[in-house]
Amino acid sequence: MTALDADRHVVHFSHDGGEHRLHYHAVVVAAGGAPVVPPLPGVDDERVFAVRTLEDAVTLRSLLDAGRIGRAIVVGAGYIGLEMVEALHDRGVTVVVAEVLPRVMPNLDEPVAALVEHEVRRHGVDLRLGARLEGIRSGMVDLDALIDGDTVSADAVIMAVGVRAAANVAAVAGATTGPGGALLVDDRMRTSLPDVYAAGDCIAPWHLVLGRPAFVPLGPAANRTGRVAGTVAAGGDARFRGIAGTAVVKVFDLAVART
């Protein structure tokens, strides 16, 4: 979808190189989230992955299967970053992690984050906290990443620094946005535009603890809000009460959870 005309109930989209229009009675925006990639030199290299799409995952898997990745840099020590660290470590890859913040998983309480940090280091991962990626240079064979002035060579770089709501098309059409630029919805996933619903990582649902909308892009809420949006858009009735910020992740031999 390239544009949304809520007044005329028309969506514009591109397909096979052409622009098309489609009329609707109701539309569900489920554009998800887009990876945050900092505007740094070299991030457009084909060996830099955001691992947000199936194509990225397939390409990375094929390089691993071919034995072409012996050393990797993971930028970001959040949920996705540490899951990638474990997956790469299990494939025999030497991993360097660069996290700009002073601890891993900043949305965890410090004592729990300290346990996770210890677990990561215990498995021989080169974890660099308070370290900023400054750029990437393409070498003859591998990549050279500049991390706080230190040059680190690797065969691949995984960018896992966060996700932003892919809500631009609906926002341009006039839909109200909230935290993180995500779309605001009610408990039936209705946006501020008539007959336009939204669900998944592009929305900021109601947070039951905070008492306000919050952008917490995680799978379980995306699944449930998608079911509610689809049910209501099709003429049924369903509600989504809200989120409590619950997340669970496996990091090597730890199961880490918060809410």
Backbone as JSON, one array per atom type, in Angstrom:
{
  "sequence": "MTALDADRHVVHFSHDGGEHRLHYHAVVVAAGGAPVVPPLPGVDDERVFAVRTLEDAVTLRSLLDAGRIGRAIVVGAGYIGLEMVEALHDRGVTVVVAEVLPRVMPNLDEPVAALVEHEVRRHGVDLRLGARLEGIRSGMVDLDALIDGDTVSADAVIMAVGVRAAANVAAVAGATTGPGGALLVDDRMRTSLPDVYAAGDCIAPWHLVLGRPAFVPLGPAANRTGRVAGTVAAGGDARFRGIAGTAVVKVFDLAVART",
  "N": [[0.84, -1.19, 0.0], [0.66, 2.1, -0.99], [-0.6, 4.5, -0.6], [-3.39, 5.95, 1.14], [-6.72, 6.77, 0.84], [-8.94, 7.91, 2.8], [-11.35, 9.28, 2.7], [-12.49, 8.69, 0.23], [-12.49, 5.99, 0.41], [-10.44, 4.34, -0.68], [-7.56, 2.47, -1.48], [-4.22, 2.85, -2.53], [-1.84, 1.06, -4.39], [1.23, -0.57, -5.37], [2.14, -2.8, -7.96], [3.77, -5.26, -9.83], [5.3, -3.3, -11.11], [3.47, -1.33, -11.71], [1.0, 1.19, -10.81], [-1.88, 0.91, -8.8], [-5.41, 0.96, -7.86], [-7.74, 0.3, -5.24], [-10.96, -0.19, -4.11], [-12.62, -0.12, -0.92], [-14.63, -1.44, 1.8], [-13.94, -1.76, 4.39], [-10.72, -1.48, 5.88], [-7.76, -3.04, 7.02], [-4.91, -2.03, 8.56], [-1.91, -3.48, 8.75], [0.87, -3.15, 8.82], [3.08, -3.63, 10.31], [6.37, -3.52, 11.81], [9.35, -1.62, 11.16], [12.82, -2.17, 10.8], [15.16, -0.31, 12.76], [17.74, 1.37, 11.38], [20.69, 2.88, 11.8], [21.88, 5.93, 10.3], [24.66, 5.4, 9.08], [27.99, 5.22, 7.7], [28.44, 2.62, 5.33], [26.36, 0.87, 6.11], [24.7, -0.04, 4.17], [25.83, -2.17, 2.95], [25.79, -5.44, 1.48], [26.33, -7.43, 3.24], [25.41, -6.67, 5.65], [22.88, -7.11, 7.89], [19.44, -6.79, 8.83], [17.64, -8.6, 9.7], [14.82, -8.75, 9.64], [13.09, -9.49, 7.72], [11.89, -12.35, 5.87], [13.49, -12.88, 3.69], [15.96, -11.78, 4.44], [16.62, -13.53, 6.55], [16.78, -15.99, 5.22], [18.92, -15.53, 3.45], [21.01, -15.04, 5.27], [21.06, -17.51, 6.58], [21.82, -19.19, 4.48], [24.43, -18.3, 4.0], [25.63, -19.05, 6.38], [25.31, -21.83, 6.22], [26.98, -22.33, 4.11], [29.38, -21.97, 5.23], [30.53, -19.43, 5.31], [30.5, -17.52, 7.22], [32.38, -16.82, 9.85], [32.89, -15.1, 11.85], [30.99, -12.7, 13.5], [29.34, -9.54, 13.98], [27.12, -8.26, 16.25], [24.92, -5.68, 16.57], [23.49, -4.17, 19.15], [21.89, -5.16, 22.12], [19.39, -6.15, 22.84], [16.24, -7.95, 22.94], [16.04, -9.23, 20.31], [18.67, -8.96, 19.43], [20.18, -10.49, 21.32], [19.01, -13.0, 20.98], [19.87, -13.52, 18.38], [22.61, -13.59, 18.88], [22.84, -15.96, 20.41], [21.91, -17.84, 18.53], [23.83, -17.61, 16.47], [26.16, -18.26, 17.89], [25.61, -20.93, 18.5], [25.96, -22.0, 16.01], [28.63, -22.07, 15.78], [29.9, -19.67, 15.35], [32.06, -16.94, 15.98], [31.28, -14.3, 18.1], [30.81, -10.81, 18.37], [29.44, -8.31, 20.36], [28.01, -5.14, 20.21], [26.79, -2.73, 22.24], [25.22, 0.28, 22.83], [24.24, 1.25, 25.22], [24.8, 1.06, 28.83], [24.18, -1.48, 29.78], [22.79, -4.77, 29.15], [19.61, -5.5, 27.6], [17.8, -3.11, 28.33], [15.21, -2.67, 29.29], [14.81, -4.37, 31.35], [14.95, -4.86, 34.93], [17.85, -3.79, 36.75], [19.26, -5.83, 38.36], [18.35, -8.21, 37.16], [19.12, -7.83, 34.51], [21.85, -7.92, 34.91], [22.26, -10.61, 35.46], [21.67, -11.7, 32.98], [23.7, -10.54, 31.43], [25.96, -11.78, 32.59], [25.46, -14.42, 31.84], [25.68, -14.3, 29.06], [28.38, -13.53, 28.73], [29.54, -15.73, 29.92], [29.43, -17.65, 28.01], [31.44, -17.05, 26.31], [31.12, -14.88, 24.62], [32.06, -11.84, 23.1], [31.22, -9.22, 24.64], [30.46, -5.9, 24.44], [29.74, -3.22, 26.23], [28.25, 0.05, 26.43], [29.32, 0.83, 24.06], [29.69, 2.28, 20.92], [28.67, 1.89, 17.56], [30.38, 3.22, 14.84], [30.69, 3.19, 12.14], [31.0, 1.31, 9.03], [33.32, -0.38, 7.01], [33.96, -1.75, 3.83], [35.98, -4.46, 3.31], [38.53, -6.28, 1.49], [37.96, -8.96, 1.84], [36.43, -9.27, 4.21], [34.3, -7.4, 6.5], [35.0, -4.26, 8.03], [34.31, -2.98, 11.04], [33.91, -0.01, 12.82], [34.12, 0.47, 16.12], [33.7, 2.44, 18.71], [36.18, 3.63, 18.06], [37.77, 1.41, 17.74], [38.81, -0.99, 15.46], [37.04, -3.65, 14.2], [37.0, -6.69, 12.64], [34.83, -8.63, 10.58], [32.66, -11.17, 9.18], [30.03, -10.69, 8.78], [27.48, -8.34, 9.69], [25.04, -7.8, 12.09], [22.27, -5.89, 12.48], [20.51, -4.88, 15.21], [19.06, -2.85, 16.58], [16.61, -1.88, 17.2], [13.05, -1.26, 16.6], [10.78, 0.49, 14.54], [7.47, 1.84, 14.22], [5.7, 0.96, 11.33], [3.91, 3.01, 10.17], [3.47, 5.06, 8.46], [1.98, 5.48, 6.03], [-0.76, 5.39, 6.79], [-0.69, 7.4, 8.68], [-0.05, 9.68, 7.16], [-2.41, 9.82, 5.78], [-4.02, 10.85, 7.69], [-4.53, 9.52, 10.08], [-4.49, 9.31, 13.62], [-1.58, 9.39, 15.59], [0.63, 8.05, 18.15], [2.8, 7.23, 20.84], [6.11, 6.61, 19.73], [5.38, 7.09, 17.12], [3.43, 5.34, 16.4], [0.21, 3.99, 15.43], [-2.79, 5.11, 16.95], [-5.36, 3.31, 18.52], [-8.68, 2.09, 19.37], [-10.34, -0.17, 21.7], [-11.39, -1.93, 19.9], [-9.75, -1.92, 17.8], [-10.03, 0.23, 16.07], [-8.96, 2.94, 14.16], [-8.48, 6.55, 14.09], [-9.55, 7.18, 11.68], [-12.43, 6.72, 9.6], [-13.7, 3.44, 9.22], [-11.19, 2.35, 9.06], [-8.95, 0.15, 10.32], [-6.38, -1.04, 12.56], [-3.54, -3.06, 13.41], [-1.08, -5.02, 15.2], [2.51, -4.55, 15.02], [2.46, -1.9, 14.26], [0.89, -0.33, 15.83], [-0.03, 1.48, 18.85], [-1.11, 0.12, 21.51], [-3.45, 0.16, 24.32], [-2.0, 0.45, 27.5], [-2.23, -1.43, 30.3], [-1.06, -1.11, 32.8], [0.36, 1.33, 32.78], [-1.66, 3.03, 32.08], [-2.12, 4.36, 29.7], [-1.61, 4.73, 26.1], [0.95, 2.66, 24.61], [3.97, 1.9, 22.9], [4.86, -1.16, 22.28], [6.28, -3.38, 20.62], [5.64, -6.54, 20.23], [5.28, -10.07, 19.58], [2.98, -11.69, 20.67], [0.93, -9.78, 21.35], [0.61, -8.6, 18.87], [-0.48, -10.72, 17.42], [-2.95, -11.11, 18.74], [-4.22, -8.58, 18.52], [-4.45, -8.48, 15.78], [-6.32, -10.5, 15.28], [-8.56, -9.4, 16.53], [-8.94, -7.01, 15.04], [-9.42, -8.08, 12.47], [-11.77, -9.54, 12.95], [-13.63, -7.54, 13.72], [-13.55, -5.81, 11.5], [-14.7, -7.46, 9.64], [-17.32, -7.46, 10.37], [-17.99, -8.61, 12.78], [-17.79, -8.83, 16.42], [-15.38, -7.94, 18.7], [-12.94, -7.47, 21.29], [-9.98, -5.91, 22.54], [-8.35, -5.83, 25.47], [-5.92, -4.71, 26.35], [-2.37, -4.28, 26.99], [0.27, -5.56, 29.13], [2.9, -5.19, 28.98], [4.34, -7.55, 28.81], [7.0, -9.83, 28.26], [8.97, -12.52, 27.07], [12.02, -14.23, 26.84], [14.55, -16.42, 25.6], [17.83, -16.84, 26.63], [20.61, -18.35, 25.98], [21.17, -20.53, 28.57], [19.24, -19.44, 30.15], [15.9, -18.5, 30.94], [14.24, -15.64, 30.43], [12.05, -13.28, 31.75], [9.61, -10.64, 31.82], [7.18, -8.32, 33.09]],
  "CA": [[0.0, 0.0, 0.0], [1.47, 3.31, -1.1], [-1.38, 5.65, -0.14], [-4.72, 5.64, 1.64], [-7.68, 7.87, 0.72], [-10.02, 7.49, 3.7], [-12.61, 9.92, 2.31], [-13.05, 7.96, -0.92], [-12.39, 4.56, 0.7], [-9.59, 3.77, -1.74], [-6.15, 2.29, -1.2], [-3.34, 2.83, -3.7], [-0.75, 0.11, -4.18], [2.04, -0.86, -6.54], [2.24, -4.24, -8.26], [4.36, -5.53, -11.14], [5.79, -2.07, -11.71], [2.4, -0.38, -11.99], [0.23, 1.72, -9.69], [-3.27, 0.45, -8.87], [-6.31, 1.42, -6.82], [-8.7, -0.71, -4.8], [-11.98, 0.34, -3.2], [-12.85, -0.98, 0.25], [-15.63, -1.1, 2.82], [-13.12, -1.65, 5.6], [-9.34, -1.85, 5.62], [-6.95, -3.28, 8.2], [-3.5, -1.7, 8.37], [-1.07, -4.38, 9.54], [2.15, -2.97, 8.16], [4.14, -4.13, 11.18], [7.44, -2.61, 12.2], [10.52, -1.58, 10.29], [14.03, -2.1, 11.63], [15.88, 0.95, 12.86], [19.12, 1.25, 10.9], [21.27, 4.22, 11.93], [22.48, 6.43, 9.05], [26.11, 5.35, 9.23], [28.69, 4.73, 6.5], [28.6, 1.19, 5.15], [25.26, 0.02, 6.55], [23.99, -0.55, 3.01], [26.55, -3.32, 2.41], [24.94, -6.64, 1.41], [26.65, -8.32, 4.37], [24.8, -6.08, 6.85], [21.52, -7.64, 7.94], [18.54, -6.34, 9.89], [16.92, -9.82, 10.09], [13.41, -8.43, 9.89], [12.31, -10.13, 6.68], [12.21, -13.75, 5.58], [14.6, -12.88, 2.74], [17.18, -11.58, 5.22], [16.91, -14.74, 7.3], [17.18, -17.04, 4.27], [20.26, -15.19, 2.98], [21.95, -15.26, 6.37], [21.14, -18.96, 6.8], [22.59, -19.79, 3.37], [25.84, -17.98, 4.22], [26.08, -19.9, 7.48], [25.38, -23.21, 5.71], [28.12, -22.41, 3.2], [30.6, -21.77, 6.01], [31.12, -18.15, 4.94], [30.48, -16.6, 8.37], [33.11, -17.36, 10.99], [32.89, -14.07, 12.88], [29.9, -11.77, 13.25], [29.11, -8.46, 14.92], [25.71, -7.97, 16.51], [24.77, -4.33, 17.11], [22.28, -4.13, 19.96], [21.78, -6.29, 23.06], [18.02, -6.33, 23.27], [15.7, -9.29, 22.71], [16.43, -9.79, 19.01], [20.13, -9.04, 19.37], [20.7, -11.61, 22.09], [18.58, -14.24, 20.33], [20.78, -13.72, 17.27], [23.89, -13.99, 19.46], [22.78, -17.38, 20.75], [21.79, -18.64, 17.3], [25.13, -17.61, 15.79], [27.09, -19.01, 18.74], [25.31, -22.35, 18.33], [26.47, -22.41, 14.7], [30.09, -22.03, 15.82], [30.37, -18.35, 14.93], [32.59, -16.04, 17.0], [30.35, -13.16, 18.09], [31.1, -9.57, 19.09], [28.21, -7.53, 20.55], [28.2, -3.72, 20.54], [25.58, -2.13, 22.8], [25.56, 1.65, 23.2], [23.85, 1.48, 26.6], [25.74, 0.42, 29.77], [23.79, -2.84, 30.16], [21.96, -5.48, 28.19], [18.16, -5.47, 27.84], [17.56, -1.97, 29.23], [13.87, -2.67, 29.89], [14.83, -5.23, 32.53], [15.56, -4.29, 36.13], [19.31, -3.98, 36.72], [19.75, -7.14, 38.84], [18.04, -9.25, 36.17], [20.0, -7.57, 33.36], [23.19, -8.37, 35.28], [22.27, -12.07, 35.29], [21.73, -11.97, 31.54], [25.05, -10.19, 31.0], [26.86, -12.85, 33.03], [25.19, -15.62, 31.04], [26.23, -14.07, 27.73], [29.84, -13.56, 28.83], [29.93, -17.09, 30.31], [29.53, -18.46, 26.8], [32.58, -16.61, 25.5], [30.76, -13.81, 23.7], [32.75, -10.57, 23.33], [30.14, -8.26, 24.88], [31.0, -4.56, 24.66], [28.68, -2.32, 26.67], [28.65, 1.44, 26.3], [30.14, 0.89, 22.84], [28.91, 2.8, 19.79], [29.11, 1.62, 16.19], [30.61, 4.5, 14.18], [30.65, 3.01, 10.7], [31.43, 0.02, 8.5], [34.07, -0.32, 5.76], [34.04, -3.02, 3.11], [37.34, -4.88, 3.02], [38.67, -7.19, 0.34], [37.34, -10.23, 2.17], [35.43, -9.13, 5.25], [33.89, -6.05, 6.85], [35.68, -3.63, 9.16], [33.4, -2.11, 11.78], [34.56, 0.89, 13.77], [33.36, 0.48, 17.36], [34.41, 3.3, 19.67], [37.56, 3.82, 17.61], [38.45, 0.13, 17.59], [38.41, -1.67, 14.22], [36.71, -5.06, 14.41], [36.7, -7.34, 11.37], [33.8, -9.68, 10.66], [32.1, -11.61, 7.9], [28.65, -10.19, 8.69], [27.04, -7.46, 10.77], [23.59, -7.9, 12.34], [21.74, -4.69, 13.11], [19.36, -5.19, 16.06], [19.02, -1.69, 17.47], [15.24, -1.49, 17.53], [12.01, -1.31, 15.57], [9.86, 1.62, 14.52], [6.17, 1.49, 13.65], [5.53, 1.26, 9.91], [2.57, 3.6, 10.18], [3.55, 6.32, 7.73], [0.92, 5.65, 5.04], [-2.0, 5.74, 7.49], [-0.49, 8.7, 9.34], [-0.17, 10.7, 6.13], [-3.83, 9.91, 5.45], [-4.71, 11.57, 8.76], [-4.74, 8.72, 11.28], [-3.81, 9.83, 14.79], [-0.48, 8.57, 16.07], [1.01, 8.25, 19.54], [4.2, 6.91, 21.16], [6.89, 5.97, 18.67], [4.77, 7.29, 15.82], [2.51, 4.23, 16.14], [-1.19, 4.38, 15.29], [-3.64, 4.96, 18.12], [-6.57, 2.54, 18.25], [-9.5, 1.8, 20.54], [-10.3, -1.6, 22.05], [-11.82, -2.71, 18.73], [-8.69, -1.68, 16.81], [-10.42, 1.28, 15.15], [-8.14, 4.15, 14.16], [-9.29, 7.77, 14.05], [-10.16, 7.28, 10.36], [-13.6, 5.85, 9.48], [-13.56, 2.14, 8.55], [-9.78, 1.97, 8.97], [-8.51, -0.55, 11.52], [-4.94, -1.3, 12.55], [-3.13, -4.09, 14.36], [0.3, -5.48, 15.1], [3.61, -3.71, 15.47], [2.33, -0.51, 13.83], [-0.03, 0.37, 16.72], [0.3, 1.69, 20.26], [-2.33, -0.27, 22.23], [-3.6, 0.64, 25.68], [-1.17, -0.24, 28.48], [-3.06, -1.57, 31.5], [-0.33, -0.66, 33.98], [0.68, 2.74, 32.64], [-2.88, 3.81, 31.92], [-2.01, 5.17, 28.48], [-1.09, 3.93, 25.0], [2.39, 2.42, 24.65], [4.49, 1.17, 21.75], [5.6, -2.34, 22.74], [6.1, -4.28, 19.48], [5.94, -7.94, 20.52], [4.45, -10.98, 18.82], [1.67, -12.09, 21.2], [-0.05, -8.7, 21.21], [0.35, -8.45, 17.44], [-1.39, -11.8, 17.03], [-4.29, -10.89, 19.3], [-4.84, -7.39, 17.93], [-4.8, -8.83, 14.41], [-7.58, -11.26, 15.32], [-9.64, -8.47, 16.86], [-9.14, -6.12, 13.9], [-10.05, -8.83, 11.39], [-13.14, -9.88, 13.34], [-14.48, -6.34, 13.7], [-13.64, -5.33, 10.12], [-15.59, -8.36, 8.9], [-18.68, -7.3, 10.85], [-18.18, -9.23, 14.09], [-17.5, -7.99, 17.58], [-14.29, -8.44, 19.54], [-12.25, -6.39, 21.98], [-8.64, -6.17, 23.09], [-8.31, -5.02, 26.69], [-4.68, -3.96, 26.45], [-1.15, -5.03, 27.26], [0.94, -5.3, 30.42], [4.33, -5.13, 28.71], [4.95, -8.86, 29.08], [7.91, -10.37, 27.25], [9.76, -13.67, 27.51], [13.06, -14.53, 25.87], [15.55, -17.4, 26.01], [19.21, -16.42, 26.4], [21.42, -19.52, 26.33], [20.52, -21.43, 29.52], [18.28, -18.69, 30.96], [14.62, -18.03, 30.42], [14.12, -14.31, 31.02], [10.7, -12.75, 31.55], [9.26, -9.41, 32.52], [5.85, -7.78, 32.79]],
  "C": [[0.88, 1.24, 0.0], [0.74, 4.55, -0.62], [-2.76, 5.17, 0.28], [-5.59, 6.89, 1.54], [-8.91, 7.48, 1.53], [-11.35, 8.09, 3.31], [-13.29, 9.15, 1.17], [-13.03, 6.45, -0.71], [-11.62, 3.83, -0.41], [-8.17, 3.61, -1.2], [-5.39, 2.26, -2.53], [-2.2, 1.87, -3.41], [-0.01, -0.11, -5.48], [2.16, -2.36, -6.71], [2.76, -4.41, -9.68], [4.77, -4.25, -11.86], [4.73, -1.03, -12.01], [1.7, 0.07, -10.72], [-1.25, 1.35, -9.87], [-4.08, 1.04, -7.72], [-7.31, 0.31, -6.49], [-9.67, -0.06, -3.82], [-12.23, -0.64, -2.06], [-14.05, -0.49, 1.06], [-14.93, -0.93, 4.17], [-11.71, -2.09, 5.23], [-8.61, -2.01, 6.95], [-5.49, -2.98, 7.86], [-2.69, -2.58, 9.31], [0.33, -4.37, 8.94], [3.33, -3.4, 9.01], [5.15, -3.07, 11.56], [8.58, -2.68, 11.2], [11.76, -1.45, 11.16], [14.65, -0.71, 11.62], [17.32, 0.7, 12.43], [19.73, 2.65, 10.93], [21.95, 4.64, 10.63], [24.0, 6.54, 9.15], [26.75, 4.87, 7.93], [28.75, 3.2, 6.49], [27.43, 0.31, 5.53], [24.45, -0.55, 5.38], [24.73, -1.72, 2.35], [25.66, -4.56, 2.47], [25.22, -7.63, 2.53], [26.2, -7.74, 5.71], [23.33, -6.45, 6.83], [20.72, -7.01, 9.08], [17.71, -7.5, 10.43], [15.49, -9.49, 10.5], [12.51, -9.11, 8.86], [12.75, -11.58, 6.49], [13.41, -13.83, 4.64], [15.93, -12.69, 3.46], [17.59, -12.87, 5.93], [17.41, -15.86, 6.39], [18.61, -16.78, 3.78], [21.31, -15.47, 4.05], [22.14, -16.76, 6.62], [21.99, -19.62, 5.7], [24.08, -19.5, 3.51], [26.42, -18.83, 5.34], [26.27, -21.34, 6.99], [26.6, -23.41, 4.8], [29.46, -22.19, 3.92], [31.28, -20.44, 5.75], [31.07, -17.12, 6.08], [31.18, -17.29, 9.54], [33.11, -16.39, 12.16], [31.8, -13.05, 12.52], [29.83, -10.72, 14.35], [27.61, -8.25, 15.04], [25.65, -6.6, 17.18], [23.43, -4.25, 17.83], [22.16, -5.37, 20.82], [20.4, -6.34, 23.68], [17.56, -7.75, 22.99], [16.24, -9.92, 21.43], [17.94, -9.96, 18.93], [20.67, -10.25, 20.1], [20.21, -12.96, 21.55], [19.48, -14.55, 19.13], [22.16, -14.16, 17.77], [23.89, -15.48, 19.76], [22.73, -18.25, 19.51], [23.12, -18.72, 16.56], [26.16, -18.41, 16.57], [26.87, -20.51, 18.57], [25.76, -22.89, 16.99], [27.99, -22.31, 14.64], [30.69, -20.7, 15.4], [30.93, -17.6, 16.14], [31.81, -14.73, 16.94], [30.88, -12.01, 18.94], [29.79, -8.79, 19.17], [28.58, -6.11, 20.93], [26.87, -3.14, 20.98], [25.92, -0.74, 23.33], [25.21, 1.97, 24.66], [24.78, 0.71, 27.56], [25.34, -0.97, 30.23], [22.93, -3.47, 29.08], [20.49, -5.31, 28.57], [17.76, -4.34, 28.8], [16.17, -1.92, 29.84], [13.72, -3.69, 31.02], [15.34, -4.45, 33.73], [17.04, -4.65, 36.15], [19.79, -5.33, 37.24], [19.49, -8.27, 37.84], [18.93, -9.08, 34.94], [21.42, -8.05, 33.65], [23.32, -9.89, 35.13], [22.39, -12.44, 33.82], [23.13, -11.66, 31.01], [26.04, -11.29, 31.37], [26.69, -14.09, 32.17], [25.8, -15.49, 29.64], [27.76, -14.17, 27.77], [30.33, -14.97, 29.14], [30.11, -17.99, 29.09], [30.59, -17.93, 25.83], [32.27, -15.53, 24.49], [31.5, -12.52, 24.1], [31.69, -9.46, 23.43], [30.74, -6.91, 25.25], [29.84, -3.6, 24.97], [29.17, -0.88, 26.65], [29.5, 1.68, 25.07], [29.26, 1.28, 21.65], [29.52, 2.4, 18.46], [29.22, 2.95, 15.46], [30.59, 4.39, 12.66], [31.2, 1.65, 10.31], [32.15, 0.25, 7.18], [34.12, -1.71, 5.14], [35.49, -3.33, 2.79], [37.37, -5.8, 1.81], [37.94, -8.5, 0.6], [36.19, -10.05, 3.15], [35.04, -7.66, 5.43], [34.72, -5.54, 8.02], [34.72, -2.67, 9.82], [34.19, -1.29, 12.77], [33.67, 1.03, 14.99], [34.16, 1.24, 18.4], [35.89, 3.44, 19.33], [38.34, 2.55, 17.39], [37.93, -0.56, 16.32], [38.23, -3.16, 14.49], [36.31, -5.66, 13.07], [35.7, -8.47, 11.56], [33.33, -10.03, 9.26], [30.68, -11.1, 7.69], [28.37, -9.3, 9.89], [25.53, -7.56, 10.88], [23.15, -6.65, 13.08], [20.48, -5.05, 13.89], [19.19, -4.07, 17.09], [17.6, -1.2, 17.76], [14.32, -1.55, 16.33], [11.17, -0.04, 15.68], [8.56, 1.18, 13.86], [6.11, 1.9, 12.18], [4.13, 1.81, 9.68], [2.46, 4.82, 9.29], [2.38, 6.53, 6.77], [-0.38, 6.07, 5.7], [-1.87, 7.1, 8.17], [-0.62, 9.84, 8.35], [-1.63, 10.91, 5.73], [-4.65, 10.59, 6.54], [-4.96, 10.78, 10.01], [-3.91, 9.27, 12.43], [-2.74, 8.85, 15.26], [-0.13, 8.94, 17.51], [2.47, 7.93, 19.76], [4.9, 6.19, 20.01], [6.33, 6.16, 17.28], [3.79, 6.2, 15.44], [1.06, 4.74, 16.11], [-1.95, 4.16, 16.6], [-4.93, 4.27, 17.72], [-7.39, 2.42, 19.52], [-9.48, 0.3, 20.8], [-10.83, -2.51, 20.95], [-10.88, -2.5, 17.55], [-9.1, -0.66, 15.75], [-9.46, 2.46, 15.28], [-9.06, 5.36, 14.16], [-9.94, 7.98, 12.69], [-11.34, 6.33, 10.24], [-13.28, 4.59, 8.68], [-12.11, 1.73, 8.32], [-9.36, 1.4, 10.32], [-7.0, -0.77, 11.43], [-4.6, -2.3, 13.63], [-1.66, -4.41, 14.17], [1.31, -4.45, 15.56], [3.51, -2.25, 15.03], [1.4, 0.29, 14.75], [0.57, 0.56, 18.11], [-0.95, 1.36, 21.06], [-2.33, 0.3, 23.65], [-2.77, -0.21, 26.64], [-1.91, -0.25, 29.81], [-2.38, -1.05, 32.76], [-0.08, 0.85, 33.93], [-0.56, 3.62, 32.54], [-2.85, 4.74, 30.73], [-1.51, 4.27, 27.35], [0.43, 3.79, 25.1], [2.79, 1.6, 23.42], [5.39, 0.05, 22.25], [5.45, -3.41, 21.66], [6.56, -5.7, 19.75], [4.88, -8.84, 19.87], [3.08, -11.32, 19.39], [0.58, -11.03, 21.05], [-0.39, -8.47, 19.74], [-0.64, -9.49, 16.95], [-2.81, -11.5, 17.49], [-4.97, -9.67, 18.68], [-5.22, -7.64, 16.47], [-6.12, -9.59, 14.34], [-8.77, -10.34, 15.61], [-9.96, -7.57, 15.67], [-9.86, -6.85, 12.77], [-11.5, -9.17, 11.69], [-14.06, -8.68, 13.2], [-14.64, -5.81, 12.28], [-14.58, -6.17, 9.28], [-17.02, -8.32, 9.41], [-18.96, -7.94, 12.19], [-17.87, -8.27, 15.22], [-16.43, -8.66, 18.42], [-13.61, -7.24, 20.16], [-10.88, -6.87, 22.44], [-8.46, -5.25, 24.28], [-7.05, -4.18, 26.8], [-3.52, -4.88, 26.79], [-0.63, -4.71, 28.66], [2.45, -5.27, 30.24], [5.05, -6.44, 28.96], [5.84, -9.32, 27.92], [8.71, -11.5, 27.87], [10.8, -13.98, 26.43], [14.02, -15.57, 26.46], [16.93, -16.85, 25.66], [20.13, -17.53, 26.92], [20.67, -20.39, 27.34], [19.54, -20.71, 30.45], [16.98, -18.48, 30.21], [14.33, -16.73, 31.17], [12.74, -13.75, 30.71], [10.49, -11.47, 32.34], [7.78, -9.1, 32.23], [5.66, -6.52, 33.58]]
}
